[in-house]
Coordinates of C-alpha atoms and ligand atoms in Angstrom, one line a residue:
M1 CA 47.6 6.6 98.2
L2 CA 49.1 8.8 95.4
R3 CA 49.2 5.7 93.2
A4 CA 45.5 5.1 93.8
L5 CA 44.7 8.7 93.0
L6 CA 46.6 8.7 89.8
I7 CA 45.0 5.4 88.7
Y8 CA 41.6 7.0 89.4
L9 CA 42.6 10.0 87.3
S10 CA 43.7 7.8 84.5
K11 CA 40.1 6.7 84.1
A12 CA 38.4 10.1 84.8
T13 CA 37.0 11.7 81.6
W14 CA 37.1 15.2 83.2
A15 CA 40.8 14.8 84.0
R16 CA 41.6 13.5 80.6
R17 CA 39.8 16.5 79.0
I18 CA 41.9 19.0 81.1
V19 CA 45.3 17.2 80.9
T20 CA 45.2 16.4 77.1
G21 CA 44.6 20.1 76.5
W22 CA 48.0 21.0 78.1
R23 CA 50.9 21.0 75.6
F24 CA 53.5 20.3 78.3
A25 CA 51.5 17.1 79.2
R26 CA 51.9 15.8 75.7
R27 CA 55.6 16.7 75.8
S28 CA 56.0 14.7 79.0
A29 CA 54.2 11.7 77.6
S30 CA 56.5 11.6 74.6
R31 CA 59.1 9.9 76.8
F32 CA 56.8 6.8 76.9
I33 CA 55.0 7.1 73.5
A34 CA 56.5 6.8 70.1
G35 CA 54.3 9.5 68.6
D36 CA 50.8 10.0 67.2
T37 CA 51.2 8.2 64.0
F38 CA 52.2 4.7 62.7
D39 CA 55.1 6.3 60.8
E40 CA 56.6 7.7 64.0
A41 CA 56.2 4.3 65.7
L42 CA 57.8 2.6 62.7
E43 CA 60.8 4.9 62.9
K44 CA 61.2 4.1 66.6
I45 CA 60.9 0.3 66.0
Q46 CA 63.5 0.4 63.2
S47 CA 66.0 2.0 65.5
L48 CA 65.3 -0.5 68.2
N49 CA 65.7 -3.3 65.7
E50 CA 69.0 -1.9 64.7
E51 CA 70.1 -2.2 68.3
G52 CA 69.1 -5.9 68.4
L53 CA 65.8 -5.3 70.2
F54 CA 62.4 -6.6 69.1
A55 CA 59.2 -4.7 69.5
T56 CA 55.6 -5.1 70.3
L57 CA 53.5 -2.4 68.7
D58 CA 50.5 -1.1 70.6
H59 CA 48.0 1.3 69.0
L60 CA 46.8 3.1 72.1
G61 CA 43.1 3.0 73.0
E62 CA 41.0 1.3 75.7
N63 CA 37.4 1.3 77.1
V64 CA 35.7 2.4 74.0
T65 CA 32.1 3.4 74.6
N66 CA 30.4 2.6 71.3
T67 CA 30.5 -0.1 68.6
E68 CA 31.7 2.4 65.9
E69 CA 34.8 3.0 67.9
A70 CA 35.3 -0.7 68.5
H71 CA 35.0 -1.5 64.8
K72 CA 37.3 1.4 63.9
A73 CA 40.0 0.1 66.3
A74 CA 39.8 -3.4 64.8
K75 CA 40.0 -2.0 61.3
E76 CA 43.0 0.1 62.2
Y77 CA 44.8 -2.9 63.7
I78 CA 44.4 -4.8 60.5
E79 CA 45.8 -1.9 58.5
I80 CA 48.7 -1.7 61.0
L81 CA 49.5 -5.4 60.4
D82 CA 49.5 -4.8 56.6
R83 CA 51.9 -1.9 57.0
M84 CA 54.1 -3.9 59.3
E85 CA 54.4 -6.6 56.7
E86 CA 55.0 -4.1 53.9
V87 CA 58.0 -2.5 55.7
G88 CA 59.3 -5.7 57.4
I89 CA 60.0 -4.9 61.1
K90 CA 60.9 -7.3 63.9
S91 CA 57.7 -6.8 65.9
N92 CA 54.5 -8.3 66.9
V93 CA 51.4 -6.4 68.2
S94 CA 49.8 -5.9 71.6
L95 CA 46.2 -4.8 72.1
K96 CA 43.6 -4.3 74.8
L97 CA 40.2 -6.1 74.5
T98 CA 38.3 -3.1 75.9
Q99 CA 39.6 -1.2 72.8
L100 CA 37.8 -3.8 70.7
G101 CA 34.5 -3.4 72.7
L102 CA 34.9 -6.1 75.3
E103 CA 32.7 -4.0 77.7
L104 CA 30.0 -3.6 75.1
D105 CA 29.6 -7.0 73.6
F106 CA 31.8 -10.1 74.0
D107 CA 30.8 -11.5 70.6
L108 CA 31.7 -8.3 68.8
C109 CA 35.1 -8.3 70.4
F110 CA 35.6 -12.0 69.6
D111 CA 34.7 -11.4 66.0
S112 CA 37.3 -8.6 65.8
M113 CA 39.9 -10.7 67.5
K114 CA 39.3 -13.5 65.0
R115 CA 39.8 -11.1 62.1
I116 CA 42.9 -9.4 63.5
A117 CA 44.5 -12.8 64.5
S118 CA 43.7 -14.2 61.1
R119 CA 45.5 -11.3 59.3
A120 CA 48.4 -11.6 61.7
A121 CA 48.6 -15.3 61.0
E122 CA 49.0 -14.6 57.3
Y123 CA 52.2 -12.7 58.2
G124 CA 53.4 -15.1 60.9
I125 CA 52.8 -12.6 63.7
M126 CA 51.5 -13.3 67.2
V127 CA 48.9 -11.0 68.8
R128 CA 49.3 -10.3 72.5
M129 CA 46.2 -9.5 74.6
D130 CA 47.3 -7.1 77.4
I131 CA 45.6 -7.7 80.7
E132 CA 43.5 -4.9 82.1
D133 CA 41.7 -4.5 85.4
S134 CA 40.4 -7.5 87.4
P135 CA 36.8 -7.4 86.2
T136 CA 38.0 -8.2 82.7
V137 CA 40.3 -11.1 83.5
D138 CA 37.7 -13.9 83.2
R139 CA 36.6 -12.6 79.8
T140 CA 40.2 -12.3 78.6
I141 CA 40.9 -15.9 79.5
L142 CA 37.6 -16.9 77.9
M143 CA 38.6 -15.0 74.7
F144 CA 41.9 -16.9 74.6
Q145 CA 40.1 -20.3 75.0
K146 CA 37.3 -19.5 72.5
L147 CA 39.9 -18.5 69.9
R148 CA 41.7 -21.8 70.5
E149 CA 38.4 -23.6 70.0
V150 CA 38.0 -22.1 66.5
G151 CA 41.7 -23.0 65.6
V152 CA 43.3 -19.6 66.3
T153 CA 46.7 -20.4 67.8
N154 CA 48.6 -17.1 67.3
V155 CA 47.1 -15.2 70.3
G156 CA 48.9 -14.9 73.6
M157 CA 48.1 -13.0 76.8
A158 CA 49.5 -11.1 79.7
F159 CA 49.2 -12.1 83.4
Q160 CA 49.6 -10.0 86.6
S161 CA 51.6 -11.2 89.6
Y162 CA 49.6 -8.9 91.9
L163 CA 46.4 -11.0 91.4
Y164 CA 45.9 -13.9 93.8
R165 CA 44.2 -15.8 91.1
S166 CA 47.0 -15.7 88.5
E167 CA 48.8 -18.9 89.6
A168 CA 45.6 -20.9 89.3
D169 CA 44.8 -19.3 85.9
L170 CA 48.3 -20.0 84.6
K171 CA 47.9 -23.6 85.5
V172 CA 44.8 -23.7 83.2
V173 CA 46.1 -21.8 80.2
L174 CA 49.7 -23.0 80.0
P175 CA 48.7 -26.6 79.1
Q176 CA 46.4 -25.0 76.5
G177 CA 49.5 -23.5 74.7
A178 CA 49.3 -19.9 75.9
H179 CA 52.3 -17.7 75.3
I180 CA 52.6 -15.6 78.5
R181 CA 53.8 -12.1 79.3
L182 CA 54.2 -11.9 83.0
C183 CA 54.0 -8.4 84.6
K184 CA 53.3 -7.1 88.1
G185 CA 50.0 -5.2 87.2
A186 CA 49.3 -1.6 86.6
Y187 CA 45.7 -1.0 88.0
N188 CA 44.2 -0.3 91.4
E189 CA 42.9 -3.5 92.8
P190 CA 41.2 -4.2 96.2
P191 CA 43.0 -6.3 98.8
D192 CA 40.5 -9.2 98.4
V193 CA 41.7 -9.5 94.7
A194 CA 45.4 -8.5 94.7
F195 CA 48.4 -8.5 97.1
P196 CA 48.5 -5.1 98.8
R197 CA 52.2 -5.4 99.7
K198 CA 54.9 -4.9 97.0
A199 CA 57.0 -7.6 98.6
D200 CA 54.3 -10.2 98.0
V201 CA 53.7 -9.0 94.4
D202 CA 57.5 -9.5 93.8
A203 CA 57.6 -12.9 95.5
N204 CA 54.6 -14.1 93.5
F205 CA 56.3 -12.7 90.3
D206 CA 59.3 -15.0 90.9
K207 CA 57.0 -18.0 91.7
L208 CA 55.1 -17.5 88.5
T209 CA 58.3 -17.0 86.5
A210 CA 59.4 -20.5 87.7
L211 CA 56.0 -21.9 86.9
I212 CA 56.0 -20.6 83.3
I213 CA 59.6 -21.6 82.7
D214 CA 58.9 -25.2 84.0
S215 CA 55.9 -25.5 81.7
A216 CA 57.7 -24.1 78.7
L217 CA 60.6 -26.5 79.4
A218 CA 58.3 -29.5 79.5
D219 CA 57.0 -28.4 76.1
G220 CA 60.4 -28.2 74.5
A221 CA 61.3 -24.5 75.2
E222 CA 60.8 -23.1 71.7
P223 CA 63.2 -20.2 71.2
A224 CA 62.1 -16.6 70.2
D225 CA 61.4 -16.3 66.5
P226 CA 64.6 -14.6 65.0
N227 CA 62.2 -12.3 63.0
G228 CA 60.7 -10.9 66.2
K229 CA 57.2 -11.8 65.2
V230 CA 56.5 -14.5 67.8
P231 CA 57.6 -14.2 71.4
P232 CA 58.5 -17.4 73.1
V233 CA 56.1 -18.9 75.7
T234 CA 58.1 -17.2 78.5
A235 CA 58.2 -13.4 78.4
I236 CA 59.1 -11.6 81.6
G237 CA 57.7 -8.0 81.5
T238 CA 59.5 -6.0 84.1
H239 CA 62.2 -3.4 84.7
D240 CA 62.9 -4.8 88.2
E241 CA 66.5 -6.0 88.2
K242 CA 65.8 -8.4 91.1
R243 CA 63.0 -10.1 89.2
I244 CA 65.2 -10.3 86.0
A245 CA 68.1 -11.7 88.0
Y246 CA 65.8 -14.4 89.5
A247 CA 64.4 -15.4 86.1
K248 CA 68.0 -15.7 84.7
R249 CA 69.1 -17.7 87.7
Y250 CA 66.2 -20.1 87.7
A251 CA 66.5 -20.6 84.0
E252 CA 70.2 -21.5 84.3
Q253 CA 69.4 -23.8 87.2
V254 CA 67.0 -25.9 85.1
N255 CA 69.0 -25.6 81.8
F256 CA 66.4 -23.5 80.1
P257 CA 67.8 -22.2 76.8
Q258 CA 68.6 -18.5 76.8
R259 CA 66.8 -17.7 73.5
A260 CA 63.6 -19.1 75.1
L261 CA 63.6 -16.6 77.9
E262 CA 62.5 -13.2 76.6
F263 CA 62.6 -10.0 78.6
Q264 CA 60.1 -7.2 77.8
M265 CA 60.2 -3.6 78.9
L266 CA 58.3 -0.4 78.1
L267 CA 59.5 2.2 75.7
G268 CA 61.3 5.0 77.6
I269 CA 62.2 2.9 80.7
R270 CA 65.6 1.4 81.5
S271 CA 67.0 1.4 78.0
D272 CA 70.4 0.7 79.6
L273 CA 69.1 -2.5 81.0
Q274 CA 67.4 -3.4 77.7
K275 CA 70.7 -3.2 75.9
A276 CA 72.6 -5.0 78.5
L277 CA 70.3 -8.0 78.3
V278 CA 70.6 -8.0 74.5
K279 CA 74.4 -8.1 74.9
M280 CA 74.1 -11.1 77.2
G281 CA 72.2 -12.9 74.5
Y282 CA 68.6 -12.8 75.7
P283 CA 65.7 -11.8 73.4
V284 CA 64.5 -8.4 74.5
R285 CA 61.2 -6.9 73.3
I286 CA 60.1 -3.3 73.8
Y287 CA 56.5 -2.3 74.1
V288 CA 56.0 0.6 71.7
P289 CA 52.8 2.5 72.1
F290 CA 51.6 5.1 69.6
G291 CA 48.5 7.1 68.9
T292 CA 46.4 10.0 70.1
E293 CA 44.8 8.1 73.0
W294 CA 47.9 8.4 75.2
Y295 CA 46.3 9.8 78.4
P296 CA 45.4 6.7 80.5
Y297 CA 48.6 4.9 79.4
F298 CA 50.7 7.9 80.4
V299 CA 49.0 8.4 83.8
R300 CA 49.6 4.7 84.7
R301 CA 53.3 5.3 84.0
L302 CA 53.2 8.3 86.4
A303 CA 51.4 6.1 89.0
E304 CA 54.2 3.5 88.8
R305 CA 56.9 5.9 89.8
P306 CA 56.2 9.1 91.8
A307 CA 59.5 10.6 90.6
N308 CA 57.9 10.8 87.1
L309 CA 55.5 13.4 88.5
W310 CA 58.4 15.7 89.1
F311 CA 59.5 15.2 85.6
F312 CA 55.9 16.0 84.5
L313 CA 55.8 19.2 86.6
S314 CA 59.2 20.4 85.4
N315 CA 57.8 20.3 81.9
F316 CA 55.0 22.5 83.2
F317 CA 57.4 25.1 84.6
R318 CA 59.4 25.0 81.3
G319 CA 56.1 26.1 79.7
Ligands
FDA1 P1 58.7 -1.8 89.7 O1 57.4 -1.0 89.7 O2 59.1 -2.5 91.0 O3 59.9 -1.0 89.1 C1 61.2 -1.5 89.1 C2 62.1 -0.4 88.5 O4 61.7 -0.1 87.1 C3 61.9 1.0 89.2 O5 62.7 1.0 90.3 C4 62.3 1.9 88.1 O6 63.7 2.0 88.0 C5 61.7 1.3 86.9 N1 60.4 1.7 86.5 C6 59.2 1.0 86.7 N2 58.2 1.7 86.2 C7 58.7 2.9 85.8 C8 58.1 4.1 85.2 N3 56.8 4.1 85.0 N4 58.9 5.1 84.9 C9 60.2 5.0 85.1 N5 60.8 4.0 85.7 C10 60.1 2.9 86.0 N6 50.5 -4.0 83.3 C11 49.2 -4.5 83.2 O7 48.4 -4.4 84.1 N7 48.8 -5.2 82.0 C12 49.6 -5.3 81.0 O8 49.2 -5.9 80.0 C13 50.9 -4.8 81.1 N8 51.8 -5.0 80.0 C14 53.1 -4.7 80.2 C15 54.0 -4.9 79.2 C16 55.4 -4.8 79.4 C17 56.4 -5.1 78.4 C18 55.8 -4.2 80.7 C19 57.3 -4.0 81.0 C20 54.9 -3.9 81.6 C21 53.6 -4.1 81.4 N9 52.6 -3.7 82.4 C22 51.3 -4.2 82.2 C23 53.0 -2.8 83.5 C24 53.4 -3.6 84.7 O9 52.3 -4.2 85.3 C25 54.0 -2.6 85.8 O10 53.1 -1.7 86.2 C26 55.3 -1.9 85.3 O11 56.1 -2.7 84.5 C27 56.1 -1.4 86.5 O12 56.5 -2.5 87.2 P2 58.0 -3.1 87.2 O13 57.8 -4.6 86.9 O14 58.9 -2.5 86.2 O15 58.5 -3.1 88.7

């Protein structure tokens, strides 16, 4: 109930207007967001790299409402890629298709994806498409497939274990060479689309983990790129220790190489676990968001864990 309300608020323009005006809200968000600028994100990534962690850089933004904003977002991603290459960090990029105008015009978004992916390919970087709410899933898969048709091979995508359809979708895109980030899913979906019970989302997560590992193993289980620019086919995006333990156990059982099994987590969450996995020898990648459009991302993080709301309110009382 609280989760559904928060996810509704994450999309409400009126709530965004109010909350982004509160200084304490920005301060609370800073736990999950590297800063407003690329330079702040860069500093964060450099310190993660020093600790043996890779990054995936996300310039915050989603659901743009006009083509100018969509063009601007694409241009900014290309500039970000240039800066990343200049400074040499162990990172790839993640983006949202609705930030590039998916809801306005598929072809406009496709064009931008081609340009971004082509610049990323010059630098040997893989671009990850985040997965958004269920009405965008068909078009995200179509985007992946159309990019492949025109020879773009450095674009991967994320999948959500809460969706009933994900297993069937993975069986289509894995043989097409998709690199996958598996996550549970952060939106509010109706019960005809997504498992309503957390136990089922978790069980499906493990099932899909095994499916992705099996497929990657059959294809030679390419390890993570040591420069951090290309995640392997199998990236497990969760902070849930039971899901992580299952992935490790299953991988060992089928002799899946450790460096082909990447764990991914969000900035500001379970940094102890991130470091422990690095110590064990797994590739670990941290999702590092930056930018001024932090509101929806932040409210989804609150929705995931009600305890975060108390942290948010304590910042309010501190003024
Ligand atoms: P779960 O919610 O069961 O949490 C397990 C434990 O993790 C908790 O007990 C707590 O300790 C910790 N934790 C989880 N969330 C926390 C939070 N917000 N604050 C503090 N602690 C928290 N979703 C999506 O729909 N599309 C996408 O593209 C992505 N991309 C993505 C990338 C990466 C790298 C990650 C890790 C996650 C995503 N997600 C996502 C978000 C994902 O779908 C999910 O909402 C969150 O990861 C929370 O779920 P967990 O798997 O961590 O499990």
